[in-house]
Amino acid sequence: MRTVRMAVGRDQPATYSMLPAPGELPVTTWRLAEHGWDTTAAFEEHAHDFPGLAYFQSTGGRLRTGRQTWPIEAGDLFVVAPGDLMGHLDAGDLASVRGWGVFFTADALGPDVPGAHLAWRTHPLLFPFVRGGAIGALRLRVPEPDRPEWTARLQALHDELALRRDGYREAVLAHLVLLLVGVSRLAADVAGDLRENSEPLLAEVFDVIEQRYPQPLSLRDVAAAVNISPGHLTSTVRRRTGRTVQEWITERRMVQARRLLAATELPISAVGRQVGFPDSGYFARAFGKAHGMSPGQWRRAGSGRR
């Protein structure tokens, strides 16, 4: 598996793309073993146009993402979205830790996953990776009792990719899906994750969105709930997440709409009402803009894959 440094502007960080060989799965792993990595290397500030995970089994060293430098602790899981800014690594930053990295492209999840732009908005397991690049990687914590299972699954994924035994493609997909299910469960409490990442204002904003997205909800409503001006809220949220408050409201509504379309037989208009769109026509337009297809088409496409 190769990564390719893309041409960027003079004042922009390097961006890397994943370039699998013909017939190769677009999934790769790296193992970060104590004293088993080139600790003399230094890496430039950069971003990827593909998602990734970095899981650390031990405490030590540091990782720079976005605006922050994180002292690494055992159980840290960093969710790296496409476009997330990864700070430069100095020689020795990761010399004393053990862990794993997993990088992949959306099409690794199967031929029924839509193209890159659409995939981040339609595949439920990719929702933790839907963020703007401004905030940097999302830091989650794997509970201590679950850490041996995470290590074993990452080792199994690595072994399948390295040994390529019969059925390895199916095995790689199974391990990757289970990893992403674990990430989705850890990331379910968006507001809690933001508090963990020292973003109290964003945590309040996401709390308001979570509680009120099924009802009429505007930027002014959210600003009033967190006691700051709409203009200041807009600039702060955009700067820290790469998206506006209204875009996050719409995204939360779309997540629930996809769940209802996939798991129920509710009429499209009823789905719209349950996620904050009393006007069925407006719901259809908003859904179509986000997904490139109507709610009915999305439901039929999902039914055909079961």
PDB file of C-alpha atoms in Angstrom, residues 37-275:
ATOM      1  CA  TRP A  37       9.675   2.164  15.202  1.00  0.00           C
ATOM      2  CA  ASP A  38      12.098   4.561  13.562  1.00  0.00           C
ATOM      3  CA  THR A  39      12.226   7.001  16.445  1.00  0.00           C
ATOM      4  CA  THR A  40      14.788   9.176  14.672  1.00  0.00           C
ATOM      5  CA  ALA A  41      12.268  10.141  11.992  1.00  0.00           C
ATOM      6  CA  ALA A  42      10.381  13.412  12.026  1.00  0.00           C
ATOM      7  CA  PHE A  43       7.154  13.939  10.072  1.00  0.00           C
ATOM      8  CA  GLU A  44       5.823  17.171   8.646  1.00  0.00           C
ATOM      9  CA  GLU A  45       2.452  18.692   9.483  1.00  0.00           C
ATOM     10  CA  HIS A  46      -0.012  16.963   7.168  1.00  0.00           C
ATOM     11  CA  ALA A  47      -3.523  15.664   6.495  1.00  0.00           C
ATOM     12  CA  HIS A  48      -4.992  12.618   4.719  1.00  0.00           C
ATOM     13  CA  ASP A  49      -7.892  12.452   2.285  1.00  0.00           C
ATOM     14  CA  PHE A  50      -8.858   9.078   3.801  1.00  0.00           C
ATOM     15  CA  PRO A  51      -9.942   8.135   7.339  1.00  0.00           C
ATOM     16  CA  GLY A  52      -7.888   6.384   9.956  1.00  0.00           C
ATOM     17  CA  LEU A  53      -7.641   5.213  13.547  1.00  0.00           C
ATOM     18  CA  ALA A  54      -4.725   5.345  15.980  1.00  0.00           C
ATOM     19  CA  TYR A  55      -5.052   3.183  19.099  1.00  0.00           C
ATOM     20  CA  PHE A  56      -2.471   3.268  21.887  1.00  0.00           C
ATOM     21  CA  GLN A  57      -1.975   0.339  24.250  1.00  0.00           C
ATOM     22  CA  SER A  58       0.492   2.074  26.563  1.00  0.00           C
ATOM     23  CA  THR A  59       1.152   5.459  28.127  1.00  0.00           C
ATOM     24  CA  GLY A  60       3.957   7.710  26.915  1.00  0.00           C
ATOM     25  CA  GLY A  61       4.917  10.105  24.173  1.00  0.00           C
ATOM     26  CA  ARG A  62       2.676  12.636  22.538  1.00  0.00           C
ATOM     27  CA  LEU A  63       0.588  13.241  19.449  1.00  0.00           C
ATOM     28  CA  ARG A  64      -0.207  16.581  17.841  1.00  0.00           C
ATOM     29  CA  THR A  65      -3.573  17.049  16.142  1.00  0.00           C
ATOM     30  CA  GLY A  66      -5.220  20.290  15.089  1.00  0.00           C
ATOM     31  CA  ARG A  67      -4.635  22.905  17.761  1.00  0.00           C
ATOM     32  CA  GLN A  68      -3.655  20.501  20.526  1.00  0.00           C
ATOM     33  CA  THR A  69      -0.795  18.344  21.734  1.00  0.00           C
ATOM     34  CA  TRP A  70      -1.987  15.218  23.514  1.00  0.00           C
ATOM     35  CA  PRO A  71       0.075  13.328  26.089  1.00  0.00           C
ATOM     36  CA  ILE A  72      -0.690   9.736  25.102  1.00  0.00           C
ATOM     37  CA  GLU A  73      -2.384   7.517  27.678  1.00  0.00           C
ATOM     38  CA  ALA A  74      -3.155   3.815  27.537  1.00  0.00           C
ATOM     39  CA  GLY A  75      -6.543   3.294  25.886  1.00  0.00           C
ATOM     40  CA  ASP A  76      -6.418   6.457  23.763  1.00  0.00           C
ATOM     41  CA  LEU A  77      -8.181   6.089  20.425  1.00  0.00           C
ATOM     42  CA  PHE A  78      -7.797   8.895  17.889  1.00  0.00           C
ATOM     43  CA  VAL A  79     -10.392   9.039  15.098  1.00  0.00           C
ATOM     44  CA  VAL A  80      -8.740  10.766  12.138  1.00  0.00           C
ATOM     45  CA  ALA A  81     -11.231  12.167   9.633  1.00  0.00           C
ATOM     46  CA  PRO A  82     -10.302  13.055   6.055  1.00  0.00           C
ATOM     47  CA  GLY A  83      -8.799  16.531   6.224  1.00  0.00           C
ATOM     48  CA  ASP A  84      -7.920  16.419   9.925  1.00  0.00           C
ATOM     49  CA  LEU A  85      -4.671  18.243  10.506  1.00  0.00           C
ATOM     50  CA  MET A  86      -1.968  16.093  12.090  1.00  0.00           C
ATOM     51  CA  GLY A  87       0.841  18.082  13.668  1.00  0.00           C
ATOM     52  CA  HIS A  88       4.482  17.425  12.945  1.00  0.00           C
ATOM     53  CA  LEU A  89       6.121  14.569  14.831  1.00  0.00           C
ATOM     54  CA  ASP A  90       9.546  15.142  16.305  1.00  0.00           C
ATOM     55  CA  ALA A  91      12.039  12.340  16.617  1.00  0.00           C
ATOM     56  CA  GLY A  92      11.175  10.431  19.766  1.00  0.00           C
ATOM     57  CA  ASP A  93       7.572  11.636  20.157  1.00  0.00           C
ATOM     58  CA  LEU A  94       6.288   8.053  19.835  1.00  0.00           C
ATOM     59  CA  ALA A  95       9.432   6.228  20.956  1.00  0.00           C
ATOM     60  CA  SER A  96       8.056   4.841  24.199  1.00  0.00           C
ATOM     61  CA  VAL A  97       4.526   3.740  23.270  1.00  0.00           C
ATOM     62  CA  ARG A  98       2.867   0.689  21.789  1.00  0.00           C
ATOM     63  CA  GLY A  99      -0.154   0.856  19.547  1.00  0.00           C
ATOM     64  CA  TRP A 100      -1.749   0.411  16.165  1.00  0.00           C
ATOM     65  CA  GLY A 101      -2.845   2.479  13.215  1.00  0.00           C
ATOM     66  CA  VAL A 102      -5.526   1.535  10.680  1.00  0.00           C
ATOM     67  CA  PHE A 103      -6.166   3.487   7.491  1.00  0.00           C
ATOM     68  CA  PHE A 104      -8.718   2.721   4.790  1.00  0.00           C
ATOM     69  CA  THR A 105     -10.920   4.228   2.111  1.00  0.00           C
ATOM     70  CA  ALA A 106     -14.713   4.164   2.072  1.00  0.00           C
ATOM     71  CA  ASP A 107     -14.885   1.584  -0.721  1.00  0.00           C
ATOM     72  CA  ALA A 108     -13.179  -0.935   1.579  1.00  0.00           C
ATOM     73  CA  LEU A 109     -16.595  -1.426   3.176  1.00  0.00           C
ATOM     74  CA  GLY A 110     -17.907  -3.032   0.024  1.00  0.00           C
ATOM     75  CA  PRO A 111     -19.098  -2.316  -3.502  1.00  0.00           C
ATOM     76  CA  ASP A 112     -22.466  -1.084  -2.255  1.00  0.00           C
ATOM     77  CA  VAL A 113     -20.861   1.887  -0.474  1.00  0.00           C
ATOM     78  CA  PRO A 114     -21.349   5.026  -2.601  1.00  0.00           C
ATOM     79  CA  GLY A 115     -18.519   7.246  -3.811  1.00  0.00           C
ATOM     80  CA  ALA A 116     -16.323   9.128  -1.395  1.00  0.00           C
ATOM     81  CA  HIS A 117     -18.391  12.317  -0.971  1.00  0.00           C
ATOM     82  CA  LEU A 118     -21.639  10.416  -0.523  1.00  0.00           C
ATOM     83  CA  ALA A 119     -20.215   7.678   1.673  1.00  0.00           C
ATOM     84  CA  TRP A 120     -19.431   9.978   4.600  1.00  0.00           C
ATOM     85  CA  ARG A 121     -23.103  10.980   4.748  1.00  0.00           C
ATOM     86  CA  THR A 122     -24.819   7.647   4.151  1.00  0.00           C
ATOM     87  CA  HIS A 123     -22.828   4.881   5.800  1.00  0.00           C
ATOM     88  CA  PRO A 124     -23.688   4.776   9.517  1.00  0.00           C
ATOM     89  CA  LEU A 125     -20.292   3.399  10.535  1.00  0.00           C
ATOM     90  CA  LEU A 126     -18.515   6.377   8.994  1.00  0.00           C
ATOM     91  CA  PHE A 127     -20.418   9.056  10.923  1.00  0.00           C
ATOM     92  CA  PRO A 128     -17.643   9.494  13.556  1.00  0.00           C
ATOM     93  CA  PHE A 129     -15.394  10.566  10.659  1.00  0.00           C
ATOM     94  CA  VAL A 130     -17.756  13.340   9.465  1.00  0.00           C
ATOM     95  CA  ARG A 131     -16.067  16.466  10.783  1.00  0.00           C
ATOM     96  CA  GLY A 132     -14.289  19.490   9.477  1.00  0.00           C
ATOM     97  CA  GLY A 133     -10.521  19.478   9.454  1.00  0.00           C
ATOM     98  CA  ALA A 134     -10.237  22.432  11.823  1.00  0.00           C
ATOM     99  CA  ILE A 135     -10.770  20.548  15.061  1.00  0.00           C
ATOM    100  CA  GLY A 136      -8.146  17.848  14.566  1.00  0.00           C
ATOM    101  CA  ALA A 137      -8.526  14.162  15.331  1.00  0.00           C
ATOM    102  CA  LEU A 138     -11.221  13.166  17.812  1.00  0.00           C
ATOM    103  CA  ARG A 139      -9.824  11.601  20.981  1.00  0.00           C
ATOM    104  CA  LEU A 140     -11.859   8.772  22.503  1.00  0.00           C
ATOM    105  CA  ARG A 141     -11.109   6.445  25.405  1.00  0.00           C
ATOM    106  CA  VAL A 142     -11.410   2.666  25.220  1.00  0.00           C
ATOM    107  CA  PRO A 143     -12.537   1.374  28.649  1.00  0.00           C
ATOM    108  CA  GLU A 144      -9.868  -0.698  30.380  1.00  0.00           C
ATOM    109  CA  PRO A 145     -11.830  -4.004  30.338  1.00  0.00           C
ATOM    110  CA  ASP A 146     -12.250  -3.694  26.533  1.00  0.00           C
ATOM    111  CA  ARG A 147      -8.613  -2.991  25.685  1.00  0.00           C
ATOM    112  CA  PRO A 148      -7.416  -6.611  25.276  1.00  0.00           C
ATOM    113  CA  GLU A 149     -10.236  -7.181  22.759  1.00  0.00           C
ATOM    114  CA  TRP A 150      -9.237  -4.073  20.785  1.00  0.00           C
ATOM    115  CA  THR A 151      -5.603  -5.200  20.693  1.00  0.00           C
ATOM    116  CA  ALA A 152      -6.571  -8.714  19.609  1.00  0.00           C
ATOM    117  CA  ARG A 153      -8.835  -7.449  16.830  1.00  0.00           C
ATOM    118  CA  LEU A 154      -6.179  -5.076  15.495  1.00  0.00           C
ATOM    119  CA  GLN A 155      -3.617  -7.885  15.559  1.00  0.00           C
ATOM    120  CA  ALA A 156      -6.051 -10.169  13.713  1.00  0.00           C
ATOM    121  CA  LEU A 157      -6.686  -7.506  11.061  1.00  0.00           C
ATOM    122  CA  HIS A 158      -2.944  -7.006  10.636  1.00  0.00           C
ATOM    123  CA  ASP A 159      -2.348 -10.767  10.308  1.00  0.00           C
ATOM    124  CA  GLU A 160      -5.074 -11.189   7.683  1.00  0.00           C
ATOM    125  CA  LEU A 161      -3.587  -8.402   5.570  1.00  0.00           C
ATOM    126  CA  ALA A 162      -0.053  -9.774   5.961  1.00  0.00           C
ATOM    127  CA  LEU A 163      -0.717 -13.487   5.393  1.00  0.00           C
ATOM    128  CA  ARG A 164      -3.490 -13.237   2.763  1.00  0.00           C
ATOM    129  CA  ARG A 165      -4.890 -16.684   3.462  1.00  0.00           C
ATOM    130  CA  ASP A 166      -7.992 -17.971   1.675  1.00  0.00           C
ATOM    131  CA  GLY A 167     -10.928 -15.747   2.569  1.00  0.00           C
ATOM    132  CA  TYR A 168      -8.725 -12.941   3.836  1.00  0.00           C
ATOM    133  CA  ARG A 169     -10.763 -10.274   2.044  1.00  0.00           C
ATOM    134  CA  GLU A 170     -13.928 -11.290   3.871  1.00  0.00           C
ATOM    135  CA  ALA A 171     -12.000 -11.561   7.144  1.00  0.00           C
ATOM    136  CA  VAL A 172     -10.469  -8.079   6.723  1.00  0.00           C
ATOM    137  CA  LEU A 173     -13.888  -6.580   6.046  1.00  0.00           C
ATOM    138  CA  ALA A 174     -15.368  -8.338   9.092  1.00  0.00           C
ATOM    139  CA  HIS A 175     -12.608  -7.091  11.399  1.00  0.00           C
ATOM    140  CA  LEU A 176     -12.810  -3.565   9.974  1.00  0.00           C
ATOM    141  CA  VAL A 177     -16.593  -3.407  10.387  1.00  0.00           C
ATOM    142  CA  LEU A 178     -16.354  -4.601  14.000  1.00  0.00           C
ATOM    143  CA  LEU A 179     -13.685  -1.986  14.705  1.00  0.00           C
ATOM    144  CA  LEU A 180     -15.902   0.734  13.248  1.00  0.00           C
ATOM    145  CA  VAL A 181     -18.885  -0.520  15.256  1.00  0.00           C
ATOM    146  CA  GLY A 182     -16.726  -0.137  18.360  1.00  0.00           C
ATOM    147  CA  VAL A 183     -15.735   3.388  17.323  1.00  0.00           C
ATOM    148  CA  SER A 184     -19.374   4.318  16.680  1.00  0.00           C
ATOM    149  CA  ARG A 185     -20.373   3.126  20.140  1.00  0.00           C
ATOM    150  CA  LEU A 186     -17.558   5.053  21.809  1.00  0.00           C
ATOM    151  CA  ALA A 187     -18.442   8.184  19.820  1.00  0.00           C
ATOM    152  CA  ALA A 188     -22.198   7.972  20.448  1.00  0.00           C
ATOM    153  CA  ASP A 189     -22.066  10.671  23.125  1.00  0.00           C
ATOM    154  CA  VAL A 190     -20.867  13.562  20.966  1.00  0.00           C
ATOM    155  CA  ALA A 191     -21.188  16.124  23.728  1.00  0.00           C
ATOM    156  CA  GLY A 192     -19.325  13.924  26.184  1.00  0.00           C
ATOM    157  CA  ASP A 193     -16.485  13.471  23.701  1.00  0.00           C
ATOM    158  CA  LEU A 194     -16.211  17.222  23.235  1.00  0.00           C
ATOM    159  CA  ARG A 195     -16.030  17.802  26.989  1.00  0.00           C
ATOM    160  CA  GLU A 196     -13.264  15.177  27.141  1.00  0.00           C
ATOM    161  CA  ASN A 197     -11.516  17.157  24.406  1.00  0.00           C
ATOM    162  CA  SER A 198     -11.811  20.438  26.396  1.00  0.00           C
ATOM    163  CA  GLU A 199     -14.483  21.957  24.155  1.00  0.00           C
ATOM    164  CA  PRO A 200     -17.208  22.992  26.662  1.00  0.00           C
ATOM    165  CA  LEU A 201     -18.964  25.439  24.314  1.00  0.00           C
ATOM    166  CA  LEU A 202     -19.175  22.866  21.532  1.00  0.00           C
ATOM    167  CA  ALA A 203     -20.422  20.322  24.064  1.00  0.00           C
ATOM    168  CA  GLU A 204     -23.255  22.709  25.017  1.00  0.00           C
ATOM    169  CA  VAL A 205     -24.098  23.288  21.360  1.00  0.00           C
ATOM    170  CA  PHE A 206     -24.292  19.567  20.629  1.00  0.00           C
ATOM    171  CA  ASP A 207     -26.340  19.005  23.786  1.00  0.00           C
ATOM    172  CA  VAL A 208     -28.907  21.525  22.533  1.00  0.00           C
ATOM    173  CA  ILE A 209     -28.940  19.974  19.065  1.00  0.00           C
ATOM    174  CA  GLU A 210     -29.358  16.467  20.496  1.00  0.00           C
ATOM    175  CA  GLN A 211     -32.246  17.476  22.724  1.00  0.00           C
ATOM    176  CA  ARG A 212     -34.101  19.660  20.226  1.00  0.00           C
ATOM    177  CA  TYR A 213     -33.361  18.481  16.677  1.00  0.00           C
ATOM    178  CA  PRO A 214     -36.817  16.813  16.284  1.00  0.00           C
ATOM    179  CA  GLN A 215     -38.388  20.257  16.805  1.00  0.00           C
ATOM    180  CA  PRO A 216     -38.039  23.524  14.885  1.00  0.00           C
ATOM    181  CA  LEU A 217     -34.508  24.664  15.690  1.00  0.00           C
ATOM    182  CA  SER A 218     -32.471  27.553  14.289  1.00  0.00           C
ATOM    183  CA  LEU A 219     -29.094  29.147  14.862  1.00  0.00           C
ATOM    184  CA  ARG A 220     -30.780  31.838  16.982  1.00  0.00           C
ATOM    185  CA  ASP A 221     -32.419  29.173  19.147  1.00  0.00           C
ATOM    186  CA  VAL A 222     -29.093  27.460  19.799  1.00  0.00           C
ATOM    187  CA  ALA A 223     -27.334  30.781  20.462  1.00  0.00           C
ATOM    188  CA  ALA A 224     -30.002  31.764  22.984  1.00  0.00           C
ATOM    189  CA  ALA A 225     -29.676  28.390  24.724  1.00  0.00           C
ATOM    190  CA  VAL A 226     -25.902  28.774  25.179  1.00  0.00           C
ATOM    191  CA  ASN A 227     -26.099  32.517  25.947  1.00  0.00           C
ATOM    192  CA  ILE A 228     -23.910  33.963  23.204  1.00  0.00           C
ATOM    193  CA  SER A 229     -24.686  35.982  20.088  1.00  0.00           C
ATOM    194  CA  PRO A 230     -25.566  34.145  16.857  1.00  0.00           C
ATOM    195  CA  GLY A 231     -22.665  35.791  15.037  1.00  0.00           C
ATOM    196  CA  HIS A 232     -20.094  34.760  17.640  1.00  0.00           C
ATOM    197  CA  LEU A 233     -21.521  31.241  17.774  1.00  0.00           C
ATOM    198  CA  THR A 234     -21.385  30.915  13.992  1.00  0.00           C
ATOM    199  CA  SER A 235     -17.752  31.976  13.746  1.00  0.00           C
ATOM    200  CA  THR A 236     -16.671  29.862  16.722  1.00  0.00           C
ATOM    201  CA  VAL A 237     -18.352  26.659  15.580  1.00  0.00           C
ATOM    202  CA  ARG A 238     -17.184  27.072  11.984  1.00  0.00           C
ATOM    203  CA  ARG A 239     -13.611  27.750  13.095  1.00  0.00           C
ATOM    204  CA  ARG A 240     -13.477  24.772  15.451  1.00  0.00           C
ATOM    205  CA  THR A 241     -15.374  22.187  13.409  1.00  0.00           C
ATOM    206  CA  GLY A 242     -15.325  23.358   9.807  1.00  0.00           C
ATOM    207  CA  ARG A 243     -19.155  23.453   9.741  1.00  0.00           C
ATOM    208  CA  THR A 244     -21.904  25.860  10.691  1.00  0.00           C
ATOM    209  CA  VAL A 245     -24.442  25.290  13.460  1.00  0.00           C
ATOM    210  CA  GLN A 246     -27.185  24.831  10.864  1.00  0.00           C
ATOM    211  CA  GLU A 247     -25.119  22.214   9.056  1.00  0.00           C
ATOM    212  CA  TRP A 248     -24.708  20.296  12.316  1.00  0.00           C
ATOM    213  CA  ILE A 249     -28.460  20.504  12.985  1.00  0.00           C
ATOM    214  CA  THR A 250     -29.129  19.153   9.511  1.00  0.00           C
ATOM    215  CA  GLU A 251     -26.498  16.422   9.914  1.00  0.00           C
ATOM    216  CA  ARG A 252     -28.070  15.219  13.175  1.00  0.00           C
ATOM    217  CA  ARG A 253     -31.495  15.157  11.550  1.00  0.00           C
ATOM    218  CA  MET A 254     -30.121  13.223   8.583  1.00  0.00           C
ATOM    219  CA  VAL A 255     -28.533  10.606  10.850  1.00  0.00           C
ATOM    220  CA  GLN A 256     -31.900   9.913  12.483  1.00  0.00           C
ATOM    221  CA  ALA A 257     -33.693  10.046   9.134  1.00  0.00           C
ATOM    222  CA  ARG A 258     -31.373   7.364   7.745  1.00  0.00           C
ATOM    223  CA  ARG A 259     -31.995   5.201  10.801  1.00  0.00           C
ATOM    224  CA  LEU A 260     -35.755   5.499  10.450  1.00  0.00           C
ATOM    225  CA  LEU A 261     -35.689   4.881   6.706  1.00  0.00           C
ATOM    226  CA  ALA A 262     -33.564   1.765   7.183  1.00  0.00           C
ATOM    227  CA  ALA A 263     -35.220   0.300  10.269  1.00  0.00           C
ATOM    228  CA  THR A 264     -38.922   1.211   9.881  1.00  0.00           C
ATOM    229  CA  GLU A 265     -41.646   1.329   7.255  1.00  0.00           C
ATOM    230  CA  LEU A 266     -42.820   4.778   8.277  1.00  0.00           C
ATOM    231  CA  PRO A 267     -44.045   6.927   5.377  1.00  0.00           C
ATOM    232  CA  ILE A 268     -41.461   9.427   4.151  1.00  0.00           C
ATOM    233  CA  SER A 269     -43.558  12.329   5.452  1.00  0.00           C
ATOM    234  CA  ALA A 270     -43.698  10.762   8.936  1.00  0.00           C
ATOM    235  CA  VAL A 271     -39.926  10.283   8.944  1.00  0.00           C
ATOM    236  CA  GLY A 272     -39.532  13.959   8.060  1.00  0.00           C
ATOM    237  CA  ARG A 273     -41.831  15.071  10.876  1.00  0.00           C
ATOM    238  CA  GLN A 274     -39.943  12.950  13.417  1.00  0.00           C
ATOM    239  CA  VAL A 275     -36.628  14.590  12.541  1.00  0.00           C
TER     240      VAL A 275
END
